JSON list of C-alpha atoms in Angstrom, two decimals:
[
{"chain": "A", "resi": 192, "resn": "GLN", "atom": "CA", "xyz": [-10.04, -15.37, -5.27]},
{"chain": "A", "resi": 193, "resn": "LEU", "atom": "CA", "xyz": [-7.41, -13.12, -6.79]},
{"chain": "A", "resi": 194, "resn": "HIS", "atom": "CA", "xyz": [-3.82, -13.92, -5.91]},
{"chain": "A", "resi": 195, "resn": "LEU", "atom": "CA", "xyz": [-0.69, -11.88, -6.61]},
{"chain": "A", "resi": 196, "resn": "GLN", "atom": "CA", "xyz": [2.79, -13.35, -6.34]},
{"chain": "A", "resi": 197, "resn": "GLU", "atom": "CA", "xyz": [6.10, -11.54, -6.68]},
{"chain": "A", "resi": 198, "resn": "LEU", "atom": "CA", "xyz": [9.01, -13.33, -8.31]},
{"chain": "A", "resi": 199, "resn": "GLY", "atom": "CA", "xyz": [12.52, -12.03, -8.23]},
{"chain": "A", "resi": 200, "resn": "PRO", "atom": "CA", "xyz": [16.14, -13.08, -8.47]},
{"chain": "A", "resi": 201, "resn": "GLY", "atom": "CA", "xyz": [17.18, -12.27, -4.91]},
{"chain": "A", "resi": 202, "resn": "PRO", "atom": "CA", "xyz": [20.12, -10.00, -3.97]},
{"chain": "A", "resi": 203, "resn": "VAL", "atom": "CA", "xyz": [21.14, -7.24, -6.35]},
{"chain": "A", "resi": 204, "resn": "LYS", "atom": "CA", "xyz": [24.50, -5.50, -6.54]},
{"chain": "A", "resi": 205, "resn": "PRO", "atom": "CA", "xyz": [24.82, -1.70, -6.38]},
{"chain": "A", "resi": 206, "resn": "SER", "atom": "CA", "xyz": [24.45, 0.03, -9.77]},
{"chain": "A", "resi": 207, "resn": "GLU", "atom": "CA", "xyz": [22.64, -2.99, -11.25]},
{"chain": "A", "resi": 208, "resn": "THR", "atom": "CA", "xyz": [18.97, -3.24, -12.24]},
{"chain": "A", "resi": 209, "resn": "LEU", "atom": "CA", "xyz": [16.39, -4.74, -9.92]},
{"chain": "A", "resi": 210, "resn": "SER", "atom": "CA", "xyz": [13.82, -6.82, -11.81]},
{"chain": "A", "resi": 211, "resn": "LEU", "atom": "CA", "xyz": [10.62, -8.26, -10.38]},
{"chain": "A", "resi": 212, "resn": "ILE", "atom": "CA", "xyz": [7.62, -9.97, -11.93]},
{"chain": "A", "resi": 213, "resn": "CYS", "atom": "CA", "xyz": [4.14, -10.17, -10.47]},
{"chain": "A", "resi": 214, "resn": "THR", "atom": "CA", "xyz": [2.00, -13.09, -11.53]},
{"chain": "A", "resi": 215, "resn": "VAL", "atom": "CA", "xyz": [-1.77, -12.61, -11.21]},
{"chain": "A", "resi": 216, "resn": "SER", "atom": "CA", "xyz": [-3.99, -15.64, -10.80]},
{"chain": "A", "resi": 217, "resn": "GLY", "atom": "CA", "xyz": [-7.70, -16.06, -10.15]},
{"chain": "A", "resi": 218, "resn": "GLY", "atom": "CA", "xyz": [-8.70, -13.08, -12.25]},
{"chain": "A", "resi": 219, "resn": "SER", "atom": "CA", "xyz": [-8.02, -11.02, -15.32]},
{"chain": "A", "resi": 220, "resn": "ILE", "atom": "CA", "xyz": [-5.41, -8.31, -15.55]},
{"chain": "A", "resi": 221, "resn": "SER", "atom": "CA", "xyz": [-7.28, -6.79, -18.51]},
{"chain": "A", "resi": 222, "resn": "THR", "atom": "CA", "xyz": [-9.97, -5.00, -16.56]},
{"chain": "A", "resi": 223, "resn": "SER", "atom": "CA", "xyz": [-10.95, -1.37, -16.81]},
{"chain": "A", "resi": 224, "resn": "SER", "atom": "CA", "xyz": [-11.72, -1.12, -13.10]},
{"chain": "A", "resi": 225, "resn": "TYR", "atom": "CA", "xyz": [-8.24, -1.52, -11.71]},
{"chain": "A", "resi": 226, "resn": "TYR", "atom": "CA", "xyz": [-4.62, -0.51, -11.90]},
{"chain": "A", "resi": 227, "resn": "TRP", "atom": "CA", "xyz": [-1.68, -2.75, -11.11]},
{"chain": "A", "resi": 228, "resn": "GLY", "atom": "CA", "xyz": [1.31, -1.44, -9.26]},
{"chain": "A", "resi": 229, "resn": "TRP", "atom": "CA", "xyz": [4.29, -1.69, -6.97]},
{"chain": "A", "resi": 230, "resn": "ILE", "atom": "CA", "xyz": [4.85, -0.45, -3.42]},
{"chain": "A", "resi": 231, "resn": "ARG", "atom": "CA", "xyz": [7.95, -0.89, -1.32]},
{"chain": "A", "resi": 232, "resn": "GLN", "atom": "CA", "xyz": [8.76, -0.86, 2.38]},
{"chain": "A", "resi": 233, "resn": "PRO", "atom": "CA", "xyz": [12.33, -0.57, 3.69]},
{"chain": "A", "resi": 234, "resn": "PRO", "atom": "CA", "xyz": [12.91, -2.76, 6.74]},
{"chain": "A", "resi": 235, "resn": "GLY", "atom": "CA", "xyz": [11.22, -1.24, 9.78]},
{"chain": "A", "resi": 236, "resn": "LYS", "atom": "CA", "xyz": [9.94, 1.76, 7.82]},
{"chain": "A", "resi": 237, "resn": "GLY", "atom": "CA", "xyz": [6.84, 3.02, 6.05]},
{"chain": "A", "resi": 238, "resn": "LEU", "atom": "CA", "xyz": [5.29, 2.40, 2.66]},
{"chain": "A", "resi": 239, "resn": "GLU", "atom": "CA", "xyz": [6.33, 4.09, -0.59]},
{"chain": "A", "resi": 240, "resn": "TRP", "atom": "CA", "xyz": [4.27, 4.02, -3.78]},
{"chain": "A", "resi": 241, "resn": "ILE", "atom": "CA", "xyz": [6.53, 3.27, -6.76]},
{"chain": "A", "resi": 242, "resn": "GLY", "atom": "CA", "xyz": [4.06, 3.39, -9.63]},
{"chain": "A", "resi": 243, "resn": "SER", "atom": "CA", "xyz": [1.11, 1.83, -11.41]},
{"chain": "A", "resi": 244, "resn": "ILE", "atom": "CA", "xyz": [0.10, 0.56, -14.83]},
{"chain": "A", "resi": 245, "resn": "TYR", "atom": "CA", "xyz": [-3.25, 0.17, -16.57]},
{"chain": "A", "resi": 246, "resn": "TYR", "atom": "CA", "xyz": [-3.89, -2.92, -18.67]},
{"chain": "A", "resi": 247, "resn": "SER", "atom": "CA", "xyz": [-3.63, -0.73, -21.77]},
{"chain": "A", "resi": 248, "resn": "GLY", "atom": "CA", "xyz": [-0.05, 0.06, -20.83]},
{"chain": "A", "resi": 249, "resn": "ASN", "atom": "CA", "xyz": [-0.51, 3.58, -19.48]},
{"chain": "A", "resi": 250, "resn": "THR", "atom": "CA", "xyz": [1.84, 4.17, -16.58]},
{"chain": "A", "resi": 251, "resn": "ASP", "atom": "CA", "xyz": [2.20, 6.56, -13.67]},
{"chain": "A", "resi": 252, "resn": "TYR", "atom": "CA", "xyz": [5.39, 6.75, -11.63]},
{"chain": "A", "resi": 253, "resn": "ASN", "atom": "CA", "xyz": [6.52, 8.36, -8.39]},
{"chain": "A", "resi": 254, "resn": "PRO", "atom": "CA", "xyz": [8.58, 11.38, -9.49]},
{"chain": "A", "resi": 255, "resn": "SER", "atom": "CA", "xyz": [11.18, 10.51, -6.87]},
{"chain": "A", "resi": 256, "resn": "LEU", "atom": "CA", "xyz": [11.94, 7.29, -8.78]},
{"chain": "A", "resi": 257, "resn": "LYS", "atom": "CA", "xyz": [10.70, 8.11, -12.27]},
{"chain": "A", "resi": 258, "resn": "SER", "atom": "CA", "xyz": [14.10, 8.35, -13.92]},
{"chain": "A", "resi": 259, "resn": "ARG", "atom": "CA", "xyz": [14.95, 4.81, -12.81]},
{"chain": "A", "resi": 260, "resn": "VAL", "atom": "CA", "xyz": [11.60, 2.96, -12.95]},
{"chain": "A", "resi": 261, "resn": "THR", "atom": "CA", "xyz": [9.87, 1.01, -15.69]},
{"chain": "A", "resi": 262, "resn": "ILE", "atom": "CA", "xyz": [6.62, -0.88, -15.13]},
{"chain": "A", "resi": 263, "resn": "SER", "atom": "CA", "xyz": [5.25, -3.00, -17.94]},
{"chain": "A", "resi": 264, "resn": "VAL", "atom": "CA", "xyz": [2.35, -5.41, -18.40]},
{"chain": "A", "resi": 265, "resn": "GLU", "atom": "CA", "xyz": [1.91, -8.65, -20.34]},
{"chain": "A", "resi": 266, "resn": "THR", "atom": "CA", "xyz": [-1.82, -9.25, -20.36]},
{"chain": "A", "resi": 267, "resn": "SER", "atom": "CA", "xyz": [-1.49, -12.55, -22.24]},
{"chain": "A", "resi": 268, "resn": "LYS", "atom": "CA", "xyz": [0.63, -13.89, -19.42]},
{"chain": "A", "resi": 269, "resn": "THR", "atom": "CA", "xyz": [-1.35, -12.14, -16.65]},
{"chain": "A", "resi": 270, "resn": "GLN", "atom": "CA", "xyz": [1.91, -10.64, -15.44]},
{"chain": "A", "resi": 271, "resn": "PHE", "atom": "CA", "xyz": [3.31, -7.23, -14.86]},
{"chain": "A", "resi": 272, "resn": "SER", "atom": "CA", "xyz": [6.84, -6.30, -14.02]},
{"chain": "A", "resi": 273, "resn": "LEU", "atom": "CA", "xyz": [9.06, -3.75, -12.30]},
{"chain": "A", "resi": 274, "resn": "LYS", "atom": "CA", "xyz": [12.54, -2.67, -13.32]},
{"chain": "A", "resi": 275, "resn": "LEU", "atom": "CA", "xyz": [14.51, -0.27, -11.12]},
{"chain": "A", "resi": 276, "resn": "SER", "atom": "CA", "xyz": [17.89, 0.74, -12.47]},
{"chain": "A", "resi": 277, "resn": "SER", "atom": "CA", "xyz": [21.08, 1.97, -10.81]},
{"chain": "A", "resi": 278, "resn": "VAL", "atom": "CA", "xyz": [20.12, 0.62, -7.40]},
{"chain": "A", "resi": 279, "resn": "THR", "atom": "CA", "xyz": [21.83, 1.56, -4.15]},
{"chain": "A", "resi": 280, "resn": "ALA", "atom": "CA", "xyz": [21.52, 0.33, -0.59]},
{"chain": "A", "resi": 281, "resn": "ALA", "atom": "CA", "xyz": [18.64, 2.78, -0.15]},
{"chain": "A", "resi": 282, "resn": "ASP", "atom": "CA", "xyz": [16.59, 0.60, -2.49]},
{"chain": "A", "resi": 283, "resn": "THR", "atom": "CA", "xyz": [16.75, -2.35, -0.09]},
{"chain": "A", "resi": 284, "resn": "ALA", "atom": "CA", "xyz": [13.14, -3.05, 0.81]},
{"chain": "A", "resi": 285, "resn": "VAL", "atom": "CA", "xyz": [10.25, -5.48, 0.72]},
{"chain": "A", "resi": 286, "resn": "TYR", "atom": "CA", "xyz": [8.60, -4.98, -2.66]},
{"chain": "A", "resi": 287, "resn": "TYR", "atom": "CA", "xyz": [4.87, -5.63, -2.97]},
{"chain": "A", "resi": 288, "resn": "CYS", "atom": "CA", "xyz": [2.87, -5.96, -6.16]},
{"chain": "A", "resi": 289, "resn": "THR", "atom": "CA", "xyz": [-0.65, -4.61, -5.79]},
{"chain": "A", "resi": 290, "resn": "ARG", "atom": "CA", "xyz": [-4.02, -3.95, -7.35]},
{"chain": "A", "resi": 291, "resn": "HIS", "atom": "CA", "xyz": [-5.86, -0.70, -6.74]},
{"chain": "A", "resi": 292, "resn": "GLY", "atom": "CA", "xyz": [-9.25, 0.52, -7.80]},
{"chain": "A", "resi": 293, "resn": "ALA", "atom": "CA", "xyz": [-9.55, 3.05, -10.60]},
{"chain": "A", "resi": 294, "resn": "ALA", "atom": "CA", "xyz": [-12.30, 4.87, -8.72]},
{"chain": "A", "resi": 295, "resn": "TYR", "atom": "CA", "xyz": [-10.98, 5.46, -5.21]},
{"chain": "A", "resi": 296, "resn": "GLY", "atom": "CA", "xyz": [-7.45, 4.08, -5.45]},
{"chain": "A", "resi": 297, "resn": "GLY", "atom": "CA", "xyz": [-7.70, 1.81, -2.45]},
{"chain": "A", "resi": 298, "resn": "ILE", "atom": "CA", "xyz": [-5.26, -1.10, -2.65]},
{"chain": "A", "resi": 299, "resn": "ASP", "atom": "CA", "xyz": [-7.42, -4.16, -2.22]},
{"chain": "A", "resi": 300, "resn": "TYR", "atom": "CA", "xyz": [-4.97, -6.89, -3.17]},
{"chain": "A", "resi": 301, "resn": "TRP", "atom": "CA", "xyz": [-1.32, -7.25, -2.21]},
{"chain": "A", "resi": 302, "resn": "GLY", "atom": "CA", "xyz": [1.27, -9.87, -2.98]},
{"chain": "A", "resi": 303, "resn": "GLN", "atom": "CA", "xyz": [3.02, -11.43, -0.02]},
{"chain": "A", "resi": 304, "resn": "GLY", "atom": "CA", "xyz": [6.06, -9.22, -0.65]},
{"chain": "A", "resi": 305, "resn": "THR", "atom": "CA", "xyz": [9.63, -10.08, -1.52]},
{"chain": "A", "resi": 306, "resn": "LEU", "atom": "CA", "xyz": [12.70, -8.70, 0.22]},
{"chain": "A", "resi": 307, "resn": "VAL", "atom": "CA", "xyz": [15.25, -7.33, -2.20]},
{"chain": "A", "resi": 308, "resn": "THR", "atom": "CA", "xyz": [18.64, -6.60, -0.70]},
{"chain": "A", "resi": 309, "resn": "VAL", "atom": "CA", "xyz": [21.12, -4.39, -2.49]},
{"chain": "A", "resi": 310, "resn": "SER", "atom": "CA", "xyz": [24.59, -5.37, -1.45]},
{"chain": "A", "resi": 311, "resn": "SER", "atom": "CA", "xyz": [27.98, -5.94, -2.98]},
{"chain": "B", "resi": 48, "resn": "ASP", "atom": "CA", "xyz": [3.22, 16.03, -3.42]},
{"chain": "B", "resi": 49, "resn": "ILE", "atom": "CA", "xyz": [0.68, 15.46, -0.64]},
{"chain": "B", "resi": 50, "resn": "GLN", "atom": "CA", "xyz": [2.14, 14.69, 2.80]},
{"chain": "B", "resi": 51, "resn": "MET", "atom": "CA", "xyz": [0.22, 12.48, 5.20]},
{"chain": "B", "resi": 52, "resn": "THR", "atom": "CA", "xyz": [0.82, 12.77, 8.95]},
{"chain": "B", "resi": 53, "resn": "GLN", "atom": "CA", "xyz": [-0.54, 10.25, 11.44]},
{"chain": "B", "resi": 54, "resn": "SER", "atom": "CA", "xyz": [-0.85, 10.61, 15.19]},
{"chain": "B", "resi": 55, "resn": "PRO", "atom": "CA", "xyz": [0.04, 9.16, 17.49]},
{"chain": "B", "resi": 56, "resn": "SER", "atom": "CA", "xyz": [3.05, 7.21, 16.21]},
{"chain": "B", "resi": 57, "resn": "SER", "atom": "CA", "xyz": [2.41, 4.57, 18.84]},
{"chain": "B", "resi": 58, "resn": "LEU", "atom": "CA", "xyz": [-0.41, 3.79, 21.19]},
{"chain": "B", "resi": 59, "resn": "SER", "atom": "CA", "xyz": [-0.82, 1.40, 24.11]},
{"chain": "B", "resi": 60, "resn": "ALA", "atom": "CA", "xyz": [-4.29, 0.11, 24.85]},
{"chain": "B", "resi": 61, "resn": "SER", "atom": "CA", "xyz": [-6.10, -2.82, 26.41]},
{"chain": "B", "resi": 62, "resn": "GLU", "atom": "CA", "xyz": [-8.52, -5.35, 24.99]},
{"chain": "B", "resi": 63, "resn": "GLY", "atom": "CA", "xyz": [-11.97, -3.82, 24.94]},
{"chain": "B", "resi": 64, "resn": "ASP", "atom": "CA", "xyz": [-10.74, -0.23, 24.71]},
{"chain": "B", "resi": 65, "resn": "ARG", "atom": "CA", "xyz": [-11.96, 2.25, 22.13]},
{"chain": "B", "resi": 66, "resn": "VAL", "atom": "CA", "xyz": [-9.08, 3.81, 20.20]},
{"chain": "B", "resi": 67, "resn": "THR", "atom": "CA", "xyz": [-8.83, 6.55, 17.62]},
{"chain": "B", "resi": 68, "resn": "ILE", "atom": "CA", "xyz": [-6.01, 7.22, 15.18]},
{"chain": "B", "resi": 69, "resn": "THR", "atom": "CA", "xyz": [-5.76, 10.50, 13.32]},
{"chain": "B", "resi": 70, "resn": "CYS", "atom": "CA", "xyz": [-4.45, 11.21, 9.83]},
{"chain": "B", "resi": 71, "resn": "ARG", "atom": "CA", "xyz": [-3.93, 14.69, 8.40]},
{"chain": "B", "resi": 72, "resn": "ALA", "atom": "CA", "xyz": [-3.24, 15.59, 4.77]},
{"chain": "B", "resi": 73, "resn": "SER", "atom": "CA", "xyz": [-1.12, 18.55, 3.75]},
{"chain": "B", "resi": 74, "resn": "GLN", "atom": "CA", "xyz": [-3.91, 19.72, 1.41]},
{"chain": "B", "resi": 75, "resn": "SER", "atom": "CA", "xyz": [-7.53, 18.80, 0.84]},
{"chain": "B", "resi": 76, "resn": "ILE", "atom": "CA", "xyz": [-8.01, 15.30, -0.52]},
{"chain": "B", "resi": 77, "resn": "SER", "atom": "CA", "xyz": [-11.82, 15.25, -0.36]},
{"chain": "B", "resi": 78, "resn": "ASN", "atom": "CA", "xyz": [-12.61, 11.72, 0.84]},
{"chain": "B", "resi": 79, "resn": "TYR", "atom": "CA", "xyz": [-9.83, 9.94, -1.06]},
{"chain": "B", "resi": 80, "resn": "LEU", "atom": "CA", "xyz": [-8.45, 8.37, 2.10]},
{"chain": "B", "resi": 81, "resn": "ASN", "atom": "CA", "xyz": [-7.82, 4.69, 2.78]},
{"chain": "B", "resi": 82, "resn": "TRP", "atom": "CA", "xyz": [-6.75, 2.78, 5.90]},
{"chain": "B", "resi": 83, "resn": "TYR", "atom": "CA", "xyz": [-4.67, -0.39, 6.19]},
{"chain": "B", "resi": 84, "resn": "GLN", "atom": "CA", "xyz": [-3.65, -2.75, 8.96]},
{"chain": "B", "resi": 85, "resn": "GLN", "atom": "CA", "xyz": [-0.26, -4.44, 8.88]},
{"chain": "B", "resi": 86, "resn": "LYS", "atom": "CA", "xyz": [1.05, -7.23, 11.09]},
{"chain": "B", "resi": 87, "resn": "PRO", "atom": "CA", "xyz": [4.76, -8.11, 11.32]},
{"chain": "B", "resi": 88, "resn": "GLY", "atom": "CA", "xyz": [6.06, -9.92, 8.27]},
{"chain": "B", "resi": 89, "resn": "LYS", "atom": "CA", "xyz": [2.75, -9.59, 6.41]},
{"chain": "B", "resi": 90, "resn": "ALA", "atom": "CA", "xyz": [1.40, -7.42, 3.64]},
{"chain": "B", "resi": 91, "resn": "PRO", "atom": "CA", "xyz": [-0.99, -4.65, 4.64]},
{"chain": "B", "resi": 92, "resn": "LYS", "atom": "CA", "xyz": [-4.67, -5.47, 4.79]},
{"chain": "B", "resi": 93, "resn": "PHE", "atom": "CA", "xyz": [-7.22, -3.10, 3.26]},
{"chain": "B", "resi": 94, "resn": "LEU", "atom": "CA", "xyz": [-9.69, -1.88, 5.89]},
{"chain": "B", "resi": 95, "resn": "ILE", "atom": "CA", "xyz": [-11.48, 1.27, 4.78]},
{"chain": "B", "resi": 96, "resn": "PHE", "atom": "CA", "xyz": [-11.80, 3.20, 1.50]},
{"chain": "B", "resi": 97, "resn": "ALA", "atom": "CA", "xyz": [-13.27, 6.58, 0.66]},
{"chain": "B", "resi": 98, "resn": "ALA", "atom": "CA", "xyz": [-12.65, 7.67, 4.26]},
{"chain": "B", "resi": 99, "resn": "SER", "atom": "CA", "xyz": [-15.60, 5.80, 5.75]},
{"chain": "B", "resi": 100, "resn": "SER", "atom": "CA", "xyz": [-16.54, 2.76, 3.65]},
{"chain": "B", "resi": 101, "resn": "LEU", "atom": "CA", "xyz": [-15.71, -0.59, 5.18]},
{"chain": "B", "resi": 102, "resn": "GLN", "atom": "CA", "xyz": [-14.00, -3.06, 2.87]},
{"chain": "B", "resi": 103, "resn": "SER", "atom": "CA", "xyz": [-15.83, -6.37, 2.53]},
{"chain": "B", "resi": 104, "resn": "GLY", "atom": "CA", "xyz": [-15.08, -8.76, 5.37]},
{"chain": "B", "resi": 105, "resn": "VAL", "atom": "CA", "xyz": [-13.72, -6.14, 7.77]},
{"chain": "B", "resi": 106, "resn": "PRO", "atom": "CA", "xyz": [-15.35, -6.26, 11.22]},
{"chain": "B", "resi": 107, "resn": "SER", "atom": "CA", "xyz": [-17.84, -3.51, 12.02]},
{"chain": "B", "resi": 108, "resn": "ARG", "atom": "CA", "xyz": [-15.84, -2.43, 15.07]},
{"chain": "B", "resi": 109, "resn": "PHE", "atom": "CA", "xyz": [-13.64, -0.56, 12.58]},
{"chain": "B", "resi": 110, "resn": "SER", "atom": "CA", "xyz": [-14.93, 2.77, 11.33]},
{"chain": "B", "resi": 111, "resn": "GLY", "atom": "CA", "xyz": [-13.54, 5.79, 9.54]},
{"chain": "B", "resi": 112, "resn": "SER", "atom": "CA", "xyz": [-14.57, 9.38, 9.25]},
{"chain": "B", "resi": 113, "resn": "GLY", "atom": "CA", "xyz": [-13.45, 12.73, 7.92]},
{"chain": "B", "resi": 114, "resn": "SER", "atom": "CA", "xyz": [-13.06, 14.72, 4.74]},
{"chain": "B", "resi": 115, "resn": "GLY", "atom": "CA", "xyz": [-10.84, 17.43, 3.40]},
{"chain": "B", "resi": 116, "resn": "THR", "atom": "CA", "xyz": [-7.64, 17.26, 5.43]},
{"chain": "B", "resi": 117, "resn": "ASP", "atom": "CA", "xyz": [-8.56, 15.53, 8.71]},
{"chain": "B", "resi": 118, "resn": "PHE", "atom": "CA", "xyz": [-9.50, 11.89, 9.11]},
{"chain": "B", "resi": 119, "resn": "THR", "atom": "CA", "xyz": [-9.87, 9.34, 11.87]},
{"chain": "B", "resi": 120, "resn": "LEU", "atom": "CA", "xyz": [-9.85, 5.58, 12.21]},
{"chain": "B", "resi": 121, "resn": "THR", "atom": "CA", "xyz": [-11.72, 4.25, 15.24]},
{"chain": "B", "resi": 122, "resn": "ILE", "atom": "CA", "xyz": [-11.74, 0.75, 16.66]},
{"chain": "B", "resi": 123, "resn": "SER", "atom": "CA", "xyz": [-14.73, 0.54, 18.98]},
{"chain": "B", "resi": 124, "resn": "SER", "atom": "CA", "xyz": [-13.66, -2.40, 21.15]},
{"chain": "B", "resi": 125, "resn": "LEU", "atom": "CA", "xyz": [-10.14, -3.72, 20.71]},
{"chain": "B", "resi": 126, "resn": "GLN", "atom": "CA", "xyz": [-9.74, -7.42, 20.08]},
{"chain": "B", "resi": 127, "resn": "PRO", "atom": "CA", "xyz": [-6.45, -9.33, 20.47]},
{"chain": "B", "resi": 128, "resn": "GLU", "atom": "CA", "xyz": [-6.04, -9.58, 16.70]},
{"chain": "B", "resi": 129, "resn": "ASP", "atom": "CA", "xyz": [-6.24, -5.78, 16.30]},
{"chain": "B", "resi": 130, "resn": "PHE", "atom": "CA", "xyz": [-2.80, -5.12, 17.78]},
{"chain": "B", "resi": 131, "resn": "ALA", "atom": "CA", "xyz": [-0.85, -4.13, 14.67]},
{"chain": "B", "resi": 132, "resn": "THR", "atom": "CA", "xyz": [0.40, -1.10, 12.76]},
{"chain": "B", "resi": 133, "resn": "TYR", "atom": "CA", "xyz": [-2.12, 1.09, 10.92]},
{"chain": "B", "resi": 134, "resn": "PHE", "atom": "CA", "xyz": [-1.41, 3.24, 7.88]},
{"chain": "B", "resi": 135, "resn": "CYS", "atom": "CA", "xyz": [-3.49, 5.87, 6.12]},
{"chain": "B", "resi": 136, "resn": "GLN", "atom": "CA", "xyz": [-3.06, 6.51, 2.39]},
{"chain": "B", "resi": 137, "resn": "GLN", "atom": "CA", "xyz": [-4.28, 9.29, 0.12]},
{"chain": "B", "resi": 138, "resn": "SER", "atom": "CA", "xyz": [-5.45, 8.33, -3.35]},
{"chain": "B", "resi": 139, "resn": "TYR", "atom": "CA", "xyz": [-6.52, 11.83, -4.40]},
{"chain": "B", "resi": 140, "resn": "SER", "atom": "CA", "xyz": [-3.50, 12.37, -6.61]},
{"chain": "B", "resi": 141, "resn": "THR", "atom": "CA", "xyz": [-0.31, 10.63, -7.57]},
{"chain": "B", "resi": 142, "resn": "PRO", "atom": "CA", "xyz": [2.20, 10.08, -6.20]},
{"chain": "B", "resi": 143, "resn": "TYR", "atom": "CA", "xyz": [0.00, 8.24, -3.75]},
{"chain": "B", "resi": 144, "resn": "SER", "atom": "CA", "xyz": [1.38, 8.70, -0.24]},
{"chain": "B", "resi": 145, "resn": "PHE", "atom": "CA", "xyz": [1.07, 7.02, 3.13]},
{"chain": "B", "resi": 146, "resn": "GLY", "atom": "CA", "xyz": [1.19, 8.15, 6.71]},
{"chain": "B", "resi": 147, "resn": "GLN", "atom": "CA", "xyz": [4.19, 7.00, 8.71]},
{"chain": "B", "resi": 148, "resn": "GLY", "atom": "CA", "xyz": [2.11, 4.47, 10.62]},
{"chain": "B", "resi": 149, "resn": "THR", "atom": "CA", "xyz": [0.63, 4.07, 14.09]},
{"chain": "B", "resi": 150, "resn": "LYS", "atom": "CA", "xyz": [1.77, 1.06, 16.09]},
{"chain": "B", "resi": 151, "resn": "LEU", "atom": "CA", "xyz": [-0.99, -0.19, 18.37]},
{"chain": "B", "resi": 152, "resn": "GLU", "atom": "CA", "xyz": [0.44, -2.17, 21.26]},
{"chain": "B", "resi": 153, "resn": "ILE", "atom": "CA", "xyz": [-1.00, -4.09, 24.16]},
{"chain": "B", "resi": 154, "resn": "LYS", "atom": "CA", "xyz": [-0.90, -2.21, 27.47]}
]
């Protein structure tokens, strides 16, 4: 059974960089059938797609965040990561790491989510 | 970007009821439409992909239909565990986008 787990440092100060790692267990990250990505959900609000990465390293980002986002993958460690720079309070959210199919894009696996609070 | 609009935003129903949630895309997305269920404090759960295909392990009381711009999620007979928030998502083109959610509450 595939399992995704987000790891992060906790609170982040405004203007700093948010960094999260997703560890994948129970399966390979180097598969041609899936993309790996990040989605966030501000408290009490809806879901926002941040971006995705293929095991080869090809990335696709939400244009609304593209200038601040970097997603990378370390296949040897079965991990992928998210960096979001110049954060503000508007970036406070639960961040989920995810897997979605290359064919239809449905998100079939989600991490449990980690709340990242941006506060001074 | 493709905008997804769900209706209603909230819905009260009783156990055993049949309920339908609607999702509309701002442009045609063929059948690249997925549905999720989310309970408080939990990650969303994948229910339906390609508008009408049930994800493995999802009860058959859930069904989806539609293509183009208009889609529906139907729960044929509500069970206590179905009271949650439901989201649609288009995967036709990036940036992938979600509906704002429909909160299904107990009447």
